[in-house]
Short mmCIF file of C-alpha atoms and ligand atoms in Angstrom, two decimals:
data_model
loop_
_atom_site.label_atom_id
_atom_site.label_comp_id
_atom_site.label_asym_id
_atom_site.label_seq_id
_atom_site.Cartn_x
_atom_site.Cartn_y
_atom_site.Cartn_z
CA UNK R 7 133.38 114.70 107.13
CA UNK R 8 131.35 111.52 106.82
CA UNK R 9 129.22 109.84 104.19
CA UNK R 10 125.79 109.11 105.56
CA UNK R 11 122.51 107.57 104.43
CA UNK R 12 119.33 108.96 106.01
CA UNK R 13 116.04 107.08 105.53
CA UNK R 14 112.62 108.62 106.21
CA UNK R 15 109.49 106.46 106.48
CA UNK R 16 105.90 107.15 105.46
CA UNK R 17 104.73 109.15 108.50
CA UNK R 18 107.88 111.27 108.29
CA UNK R 19 107.00 112.37 104.72
CA UNK R 20 103.19 112.31 105.13
CA UNK R 21 102.70 115.88 103.81
CA UNK R 22 104.68 118.90 102.64
CA UNK R 23 105.18 120.24 106.17
CA UNK R 24 106.72 116.95 107.22
CA UNK R 25 108.85 116.88 104.04
CA UNK R 26 110.12 120.36 104.98
CA UNK R 27 110.95 119.00 108.42
CA UNK R 28 112.87 116.15 106.79
CA UNK R 29 114.76 118.71 104.70
CA UNK R 30 115.90 120.41 107.93
CA UNK R 31 117.37 117.12 109.16
CA UNK R 32 119.21 116.83 105.84
CA UNK R 33 120.37 120.44 106.10
CA UNK R 34 121.89 119.77 109.54
CA UNK R 35 124.02 116.99 108.04
CA UNK R 36 125.07 118.86 104.90
CA UNK R 37 125.90 121.96 106.96
CA UNK R 38 128.24 119.78 109.02
CA UNK R 39 130.08 118.98 105.77
CA UNK R 40 128.75 115.45 105.34
CA UNK R 41 127.95 113.71 102.06
CA UNK R 42 124.30 112.72 102.20
CA UNK R 43 122.13 110.18 100.38
CA UNK R 44 118.49 110.22 101.50
CA UNK R 45 116.10 107.30 100.98
CA UNK R 46 112.37 108.05 101.20
CA UNK R 47 109.19 106.00 101.52
CA UNK R 48 105.83 106.91 100.01
CA UNK R 49 103.57 109.27 101.97
CA UNK R 50 101.78 107.46 104.82
CA UNK R 51 98.85 105.42 103.49
CA UNK R 52 99.83 105.86 99.85
CA UNK R 53 101.21 102.35 99.28
CA UNK R 54 98.07 100.84 100.87
CA UNK R 55 95.95 102.95 98.56
CA UNK R 56 97.87 101.76 95.51
CA UNK R 57 97.70 98.10 96.61
CA UNK R 58 93.92 98.44 97.03
CA UNK R 59 93.62 99.97 93.54
CA UNK R 60 95.40 96.97 92.01
CA UNK R 61 93.06 94.57 93.85
CA UNK R 62 90.05 96.56 92.73
CA UNK R 63 91.25 96.49 89.14
CA UNK R 64 91.45 92.68 89.24
CA UNK R 65 91.63 90.36 92.25
CA UNK R 66 94.28 88.25 90.54
CA UNK R 67 96.70 90.56 88.73
CA UNK R 68 100.09 90.60 87.02
CA UNK R 69 102.77 90.98 89.72
CA UNK R 70 104.90 93.09 87.32
CA UNK R 71 102.10 95.62 86.88
CA UNK R 72 101.42 95.57 90.64
CA UNK R 73 105.06 96.63 91.14
CA UNK R 74 104.76 99.33 88.45
CA UNK R 75 101.79 100.78 90.35
CA UNK R 76 102.80 100.42 94.01
CA UNK R 77 106.36 101.67 93.48
CA UNK R 78 105.04 105.03 92.28
CA UNK R 79 104.40 106.50 95.75
CA UNK R 80 108.16 106.76 96.33
CA UNK R 81 108.65 108.62 93.02
CA UNK R 82 106.46 111.43 94.32
CA UNK R 83 108.19 111.86 97.69
CA UNK R 84 111.72 111.68 96.22
CA UNK R 85 110.87 114.44 93.74
CA UNK R 86 109.12 116.58 96.35
CA UNK R 87 112.01 116.35 98.82
CA UNK R 88 114.47 117.31 96.05
CA UNK R 89 112.32 120.35 95.22
CA UNK R 90 112.13 121.41 98.89
CA UNK R 91 115.90 120.97 99.37
CA UNK R 92 116.61 123.03 96.22
CA UNK R 93 114.29 125.76 97.51
CA UNK R 94 116.43 125.87 100.66
CA UNK R 95 119.53 126.38 98.52
CA UNK R 96 120.79 122.81 98.87
CA UNK R 97 121.98 121.07 95.71
CA UNK R 98 119.86 117.91 95.36
CA UNK R 99 118.33 115.59 92.78
CA UNK R 100 115.95 112.64 92.89
CA UNK R 101 116.92 109.11 91.82
CA UNK R 102 114.41 106.41 90.95
CA UNK R 103 115.49 102.79 91.29
CA UNK R 104 116.02 102.30 87.53
CA UNK R 105 118.18 105.41 87.26
CA UNK R 106 120.74 104.26 89.82
CA UNK R 107 120.27 101.36 88.79
CA UNK R 108 119.16 99.32 91.80
CA UNK R 109 119.39 95.81 90.33
CA UNK R 110 117.24 93.11 91.94
CA UNK R 111 116.22 89.55 91.19
CA UNK R 112 112.94 88.90 89.37
CA UNK R 113 110.80 88.05 92.42
CA UNK R 114 108.14 90.72 91.93
CA UNK R 115 106.60 91.99 95.15
CA UNK R 116 109.47 90.62 97.26
CA UNK R 117 112.60 91.22 95.19
CA UNK R 118 116.12 91.00 96.61
CA UNK R 119 118.75 93.63 95.90
CA UNK R 120 121.60 92.19 93.83
CA UNK R 121 123.79 95.09 92.73
CA UNK R 122 123.78 98.87 92.94
CA UNK R 123 125.42 101.21 90.41
CA UNK R 124 127.50 103.52 92.58
CA UNK R 125 129.91 105.36 90.23
CA UNK R 126 127.70 108.28 89.27
CA UNK R 127 125.99 108.43 92.65
CA UNK R 128 129.34 108.50 94.41
CA UNK R 129 130.66 111.26 92.10
CA UNK R 130 127.61 113.42 92.74
CA UNK R 131 127.88 112.93 96.49
CA UNK R 132 131.52 113.96 96.48
CA UNK R 133 130.53 117.07 94.51
CA UNK R 134 128.23 117.94 97.41
CA UNK R 135 124.94 117.04 95.75
CA UNK R 136 122.34 115.36 97.95
CA UNK R 137 120.96 112.17 96.35
CA UNK R 138 117.26 111.69 97.14
CA UNK R 139 116.56 108.03 96.39
CA UNK R 140 113.10 106.49 95.97
CA UNK R 141 113.05 103.54 98.38
CA UNK R 142 111.30 100.18 97.96
CA UNK R 143 111.90 99.89 94.19
CA UNK R 144 114.38 98.23 91.86
CA UNK R 145 114.92 96.89 88.37
CA UNK R 146 114.77 93.21 87.36
CA UNK R 147 117.08 91.44 84.91
CA UNK R 148 114.33 92.01 82.31
CA UNK R 149 114.33 95.75 83.07
CA UNK R 150 110.94 95.62 84.76
CA UNK R 151 110.25 97.64 87.92
CA UNK R 152 110.33 95.49 91.08
CA UNK R 153 109.47 96.19 94.72
CA UNK R 154 111.25 94.81 97.75
CA UNK R 155 108.22 93.80 99.87
CA UNK R 156 106.19 95.92 102.28
CA UNK R 157 108.44 97.99 104.52
CA UNK R 158 111.25 97.54 102.00
CA UNK R 159 112.54 101.14 102.02
CA UNK R 160 114.62 100.25 105.07
CA UNK R 161 116.32 97.65 102.91
CA UNK R 162 116.97 100.17 100.14
CA UNK R 163 118.66 102.41 102.71
CA UNK R 164 120.94 99.75 104.17
CA UNK R 165 121.77 98.37 100.70
CA UNK R 166 122.72 101.87 99.49
CA UNK R 167 124.77 102.45 102.66
CA UNK R 168 126.63 99.17 102.10
CA UNK R 169 127.27 99.90 98.39
CA UNK R 170 128.44 103.48 99.07
CA UNK R 171 130.56 102.39 102.05
CA UNK R 172 128.68 104.91 104.16
CA UNK R 173 129.86 105.63 107.67
CA UNK R 174 126.30 105.54 109.03
CA UNK R 175 122.76 104.58 108.06
CA UNK R 176 120.18 106.46 110.11
CA UNK R 177 116.60 105.17 109.89
CA UNK R 178 114.24 108.01 110.82
CA UNK R 179 110.75 106.91 111.78
CA UNK R 180 107.83 107.91 114.03
CA UNK R 181 109.30 106.41 117.23
CA UNK R 182 112.66 107.35 118.72
CA UNK R 183 114.20 103.89 118.63
CA UNK R 184 113.64 100.18 119.06
CA UNK R 185 111.62 99.37 122.18
CA UNK R 186 111.13 96.27 124.31
CA UNK R 187 107.85 95.93 122.44
CA UNK R 188 105.65 98.07 120.19
CA UNK R 189 105.38 101.33 122.20
CA UNK R 190 102.01 101.98 120.56
CA UNK R 191 100.41 99.10 122.39
CA UNK R 192 102.45 98.99 125.60
CA UNK R 193 102.99 102.42 127.13
CA UNK R 194 105.46 101.05 129.65
CA UNK R 195 107.78 99.75 126.88
CA UNK R 196 111.40 100.85 127.27
CA UNK R 197 113.67 102.15 124.55
CA UNK R 198 116.71 99.95 124.06
CA UNK R 199 119.99 101.87 123.64
CA UNK R 200 121.45 98.97 121.64
CA UNK R 201 120.10 95.80 120.04
CA UNK R 202 122.24 92.99 118.62
CA UNK R 203 121.82 91.98 114.97
CA UNK R 204 120.68 88.54 116.03
CA UNK R 205 117.88 89.83 118.25
CA UNK R 206 116.83 92.53 115.79
CA UNK R 207 116.57 89.84 113.10
CA UNK R 208 114.24 87.80 115.33
CA UNK R 209 112.19 90.86 116.30
CA UNK R 210 111.77 91.95 112.68
CA UNK R 211 110.88 88.49 111.40
CA UNK R 212 108.42 87.95 114.25
CA UNK R 213 106.48 91.10 113.45
CA UNK R 214 108.21 94.20 114.90
CA UNK R 215 107.87 96.28 111.77
CA UNK R 216 110.19 99.03 112.99
CA UNK R 217 112.86 97.53 110.67
CA UNK R 218 112.47 95.40 107.54
CA UNK R 219 114.00 91.92 108.02
CA UNK R 220 116.25 92.16 104.97
CA UNK R 221 117.57 95.52 106.12
CA UNK R 222 118.82 93.84 109.30
CA UNK R 223 120.31 90.94 107.30
CA UNK R 224 122.22 93.37 105.06
CA UNK R 225 123.41 95.44 108.03
CA UNK R 226 124.74 92.26 109.60
CA UNK R 227 126.45 90.89 106.49
CA UNK R 228 127.96 94.20 105.36
CA UNK R 229 128.66 95.55 108.80
CA UNK R 230 126.66 98.75 108.28
CA UNK R 231 126.17 100.81 111.45
CA UNK R 232 122.39 101.34 111.65
CA UNK R 233 120.60 103.64 114.04
CA UNK R 234 116.82 103.90 114.47
CA UNK R 235 115.73 107.40 115.49
CA UNK R 236 112.80 109.82 115.28
CA UNK R 237 112.20 112.37 112.53
CA UNK R 238 110.05 114.29 115.03
CA UNK R 239 113.02 115.15 117.24
CA UNK R 240 114.55 118.63 116.94
CA UNK R 241 116.15 118.79 113.45
CA UNK R 242 118.85 121.10 114.80
CA UNK R 243 120.29 118.36 117.04
CA UNK R 244 122.11 115.19 116.07
CA UNK R 245 119.85 112.12 116.29
CA UNK R 246 119.68 109.90 119.36
CA UNK R 247 118.12 106.46 119.04
CA UNK R 248 118.83 102.74 119.09
CA UNK R 249 122.04 101.40 117.65
CA UNK R 250 121.87 98.01 115.92
CA UNK R 251 125.24 96.38 116.64
CA UNK R 252 127.08 93.11 116.21
CA UNK R 253 126.86 91.99 119.78
CA UNK R 254 126.05 93.19 123.22
CA UNK R 255 128.27 92.79 126.24
CA UNK R 256 127.29 89.60 128.10
CA UNK R 257 126.95 91.71 131.26
CA UNK R 258 124.22 93.75 129.63
CA UNK R 259 122.39 90.71 128.25
CA UNK R 260 118.97 90.13 129.79
CA UNK R 261 117.25 86.73 129.44
CA UNK R 262 114.26 88.18 127.57
CA UNK R 263 114.74 91.47 125.73
CA UNK R 264 111.53 91.98 123.76
CA UNK R 265 108.01 90.87 122.88
CA UNK R 266 106.78 90.96 119.28
CA UNK R 267 103.47 90.18 117.64
CA UNK R 268 102.42 89.38 114.08
CA UNK R 269 98.83 89.69 112.90
CA UNK R 270 99.68 88.29 109.50
CA UNK R 271 99.05 84.63 110.45
CA UNK R 272 96.19 82.32 109.56
CA UNK R 273 95.44 78.93 111.07
CA UNK R 274 94.50 75.78 109.16
CA UNK R 275 93.33 72.64 110.99
CA UNK R 276 92.71 69.17 109.56
CA UNK R 277 90.54 66.99 111.79
CA UNK R 278 90.60 63.22 111.82
CA UNK R 279 93.60 62.67 109.61
CA UNK R 280 94.71 59.02 109.39
CA UNK R 281 97.66 58.49 111.77
CA UNK R 282 99.95 56.80 109.24
CA UNK R 283 103.43 57.29 107.75
CA UNK R 284 103.55 59.82 104.91
CA UNK R 285 100.60 61.92 106.06
CA UNK R 286 102.66 65.01 106.94
CA UNK R 287 104.31 64.85 103.54
CA UNK R 288 100.95 64.51 101.82
CA UNK R 289 99.81 67.72 103.54
CA UNK R 290 102.96 69.84 103.42
CA UNK R 291 104.42 68.64 100.10
CA UNK R 292 101.68 70.26 97.97
CA UNK R 293 101.86 73.45 100.09
CA UNK R 294 105.60 73.68 99.42
CA UNK R 295 105.00 73.13 95.72
CA UNK R 296 102.55 76.03 95.80
CA UNK R 297 105.34 78.18 97.41
CA UNK R 298 103.28 78.62 100.56
CA UNK R 299 105.47 79.13 103.61
CA UNK R 300 104.23 77.14 106.60
CA UNK R 301 105.20 78.52 109.97
CA UNK R 302 103.89 76.80 113.13
CA UNK R 303 102.91 73.09 113.02
CA UNK R 304 101.15 71.05 115.72
CA UNK R 305 100.15 67.41 115.40
CA UNK R 306 98.10 65.82 118.17
CA UNK R 307 98.83 62.32 119.39
CA UNK R 308 95.94 60.05 118.50
CA UNK R 309 94.33 58.18 121.37
CA UNK R 310 93.74 54.91 119.59
CA UNK R 311 96.46 55.19 116.95
CA UNK R 312 93.99 55.66 114.11
CA UNK R 313 93.21 59.35 113.61
CA UNK R 314 94.92 62.61 114.56
CA UNK R 315 94.55 66.40 114.07
CA UNK R 316 97.09 68.61 112.29
CA UNK R 317 97.18 72.38 112.80
CA UNK R 318 99.51 74.78 111.01
CA UNK R 319 99.81 78.46 110.15
CA UNK R 320 100.45 80.28 106.86
CA UNK R 321 100.70 83.98 105.98
CA UNK R 322 97.23 85.52 105.84
CA UNK R 323 97.74 86.49 102.21
CA UNK R 324 98.15 82.77 101.34
CA UNK R 325 95.25 81.54 103.49
CA UNK R 326 92.70 80.95 100.75
CA UNK R 327 95.25 79.28 98.51
CA UNK R 328 96.42 77.05 101.37
CA UNK R 329 92.85 75.96 102.12
CA UNK R 330 92.32 75.10 98.44
CA UNK R 331 95.60 73.16 98.22
CA UNK R 332 94.69 71.06 101.30
CA UNK R 333 91.09 70.56 100.13
CA UNK R 334 92.47 69.17 96.86
CA UNK R 335 94.20 66.43 98.92
CA UNK R 336 90.96 65.29 100.54
CA UNK R 337 90.62 62.30 98.22
CA UNK R 338 94.19 61.07 98.88
CA UNK R 339 94.28 61.88 102.59
CA UNK R 340 90.74 61.13 103.65
CA UNK R 341 90.59 63.63 106.53
CA UNK R 342 87.44 64.64 108.39
CA UNK R 343 86.90 68.39 108.70
CA UNK R 344 89.05 71.19 107.25
CA UNK R 345 88.88 74.31 109.46
CA UNK R 346 90.41 77.75 108.94
CA UNK R 347 90.77 80.87 111.09
CA UNK R 348 92.27 84.25 110.26
CA UNK R 349 91.42 85.83 113.61
CA UNK R 350 94.67 84.74 115.19
CA UNK R 351 97.91 86.43 116.19
CA UNK R 352 101.38 85.13 116.90
CA UNK R 353 102.99 86.59 120.02
CA UNK R 354 106.71 85.97 120.57
CA UNK R 355 109.11 86.28 123.48
CA UNK R 356 112.67 86.99 122.29
CA UNK R 357 116.07 86.98 123.99
CA UNK R 358 119.54 85.58 123.33
CA UNK R 359 119.87 85.00 127.09
CA UNK R 360 117.16 82.30 126.83
CA UNK R 361 119.87 79.94 125.54
CA UNK R 362 121.30 79.58 129.01
CA UNK R 363 118.15 79.85 131.13
CA UNK R 364 115.60 77.18 131.98
CA UNK R 365 111.92 77.83 132.61
CA UNK R 366 111.50 80.82 130.29
CA UNK R 367 108.69 79.16 128.33
CA UNK R 368 106.92 77.92 131.47
CA UNK R 369 106.76 81.53 132.73
CA UNK R 370 104.96 82.60 129.55
CA UNK R 371 102.48 79.69 129.65
CA UNK R 372 101.65 80.34 133.31
CA UNK R 373 101.13 84.07 132.74
CA UNK R 374 98.84 83.44 129.75
CA UNK R 375 96.90 80.77 131.64
CA UNK R 376 96.30 83.17 134.52
CA UNK R 377 94.73 85.56 132.02
CA UNK R 378 92.64 82.71 130.59
CA UNK R 379 94.30 83.13 127.19
CA UNK R 380 94.15 79.89 125.24
CA UNK R 381 97.23 78.81 123.28
CA UNK R 382 96.44 77.27 119.89
CA UNK R 383 99.98 76.45 118.79
CA UNK R 384 103.55 76.87 120.06
CA UNK R 385 106.95 77.02 118.37
CA UNK R 386 110.29 77.58 120.02
CA UNK R 387 113.91 78.07 119.07
CA UNK R 388 116.98 78.70 121.20
CA UNK R 389 116.22 82.39 121.39
CA UNK R 390 112.44 82.71 121.05
CA UNK R 391 109.08 81.26 122.04
CA UNK R 392 106.03 81.94 119.86
CA UNK R 393 102.42 81.23 120.74
CA UNK R 394 99.37 81.46 118.50
CA UNK R 395 96.32 82.96 120.24
CA UNK R 396 92.98 84.60 119.42
CA UNK R 397 93.56 88.03 117.89
CA UNK R 398 91.18 89.59 120.42
CA UNK R 399 93.79 88.96 123.15
CA UNK R 400 96.76 90.51 121.34
CA UNK R 401 97.19 93.54 123.56
CA UNK R 402 96.47 91.69 126.78
CA UNK R 403 98.97 88.95 125.90
CA UNK R 404 101.71 91.38 124.84
CA UNK R 405 101.24 93.50 128.00
CA UNK R 406 101.14 90.44 130.24
CA UNK R 407 104.32 88.94 128.82
CA UNK R 408 106.06 92.31 128.81
CA UNK R 409 105.35 92.67 132.52
CA UNK R 410 106.09 89.10 133.55
CA UNK R 411 109.63 89.23 132.11
CA UNK R 412 110.33 92.50 133.91
CA UNK R 413 110.46 94.62 130.75
CA UNK R 414 108.14 97.40 131.98
CA UNK R 415 109.95 100.65 132.68
CA UNK R 416 110.04 101.72 136.30
CA UNK R 417 107.57 104.58 136.81
P1 LIG V 20 108.16 103.85 108.80
O1 LIG V 20 106.98 104.26 108.01
O2 LIG V 20 108.96 105.00 109.33
O3 LIG V 20 109.01 102.83 108.10
P2 LIG V 20 106.91 101.77 110.37
O4 LIG V 20 105.47 102.01 110.67
O5 LIG V 20 107.26 100.82 109.30
O6 LIG V 20 107.58 103.18 110.14
O7 LIG V 20 107.67 101.30 111.71
C1 LIG V 20 107.57 102.07 112.89
C2 LIG V 20 106.52 101.47 113.80
O8 LIG V 20 106.96 100.20 114.26
C3 LIG V 20 106.27 102.24 115.08
O9 LIG V 20 105.33 103.26 114.90
C4 LIG V 20 105.80 101.17 116.05
O10 LIG V 20 104.38 101.19 116.21
C5 LIG V 20 106.17 99.85 115.36
N1 LIG V 20 106.90 98.93 116.23
C6 LIG V 20 106.62 97.62 116.38
N2 LIG V 20 107.44 97.06 117.25
C7 LIG V 20 108.31 98.01 117.67
C8 LIG V 20 109.41 98.03 118.58
N3 LIG V 20 109.80 96.93 119.22
N4 LIG V 20 110.07 99.20 118.78
C9 LIG V 20 109.68 100.31 118.11
N5 LIG V 20 108.64 100.36 117.25
C10 LIG V 20 107.97 99.22 117.01
N1 LIG V 21 106.06 102.39 100.93
C1 LIG V 21 106.38 101.00 101.12
C2 LIG V 21 105.38 100.35 102.06
O1 LIG V 21 104.48 100.99 102.56
C3 LIG V 21 107.78 100.79 101.57
C4 LIG V 21 108.10 101.36 102.94
O2 LIG V 21 107.39 102.20 103.48
O3 LIG V 21 109.17 100.98 103.47
O4 LIG V 21 105.46 99.16 102.29
MG1 LIG V 22 108.74 100.75 107.82
#
């Protein structure tokens, strides 16, 4: 007998038929004598619909009320799955975040899990009752409803698994594992049997939305065995997918293991900025004060030592604010033009093996040049290279890089 957490994403609970299918996966585990906690997302498209409603109600709105609204999609699916399980003769009840309680910090829209009440939950599980938990939501210190950020149900699942000392946390989604890149845009992508925490963390933070970044962080810190698998596989059979593990045998380690892309970037360029000490601080200080996270930064070398250009990226959701913050510095800085572009994408090449290999970046630049794809900005770390390019070239760039590093599956 094991204690397991099963998480089902939006497409897996998109309608009642799919919820019945989910119930069959749960039934397989309970029939095997396991204690089961299930974490569910909202039905596919529902969270987007709720976010749009908030924006329509008022462009600038109270983040606490936003959370009250957008968290509600998960209430519906947790209740529906409990009803379906009961109809199948399986003892089950739904749990909303506040009932557990799932305590978080007060950062509405991107809250962090702080503590989870496990006594009652644990008792119920040991009595054989299935706990159907609404993902994505929590409760702040002021008893307001919070949400964990888009894609945050994965984090609920891993946090619950850690708190309940579960033997496994299975993340059921619409693909059967983690691939060398998004299998929806590269058909030759290969499923990876195992991915190390370190690489999964990079993949998730560089745009591979198959797992929420904080879910990977929690799995790493609390040593929770996580598997990514498909809810569309036969519910009668145990799941097969990708295991997220501490480390991978050096023998198995390829130089580059995956390509990720993130559309959520926006570019800001300042032309003709005086080339003088303190300029970078004058640009990035006010952005930091406005809590805007700056990602890539490029500063050109000025030809005559007088004026330079500075380019940087921010999340698309902060683009307008970032432009306004920089514009407000025009008087102090005295730059020429301020340009912005949201039609950009960040494509990244990831692999722990890059640490010990030279020429990995040059391969990417050559391949992109051969396709006439212009690079607007570059950032690198020991285990990744990211380039900012025109959004129109996303698929071409991802496919090209996937092929050039030998990631395509053999036909
Ligand atoms: P869920 O609703 O189940 O949480 P998501 O849409 O959040 O599902 O995540 C699954 C999606 O992640 C897949 O449909 C796939 O398009 C995308 N994806 C991006 N990169 C990868 C990758 N490297 N491996 C697998 N899926 C990926
Ligand atoms: N429903 C939430 C979202 O769409 C959380 C999730 O699906 O993980 O972002
Ligand atoms: Mg998701």
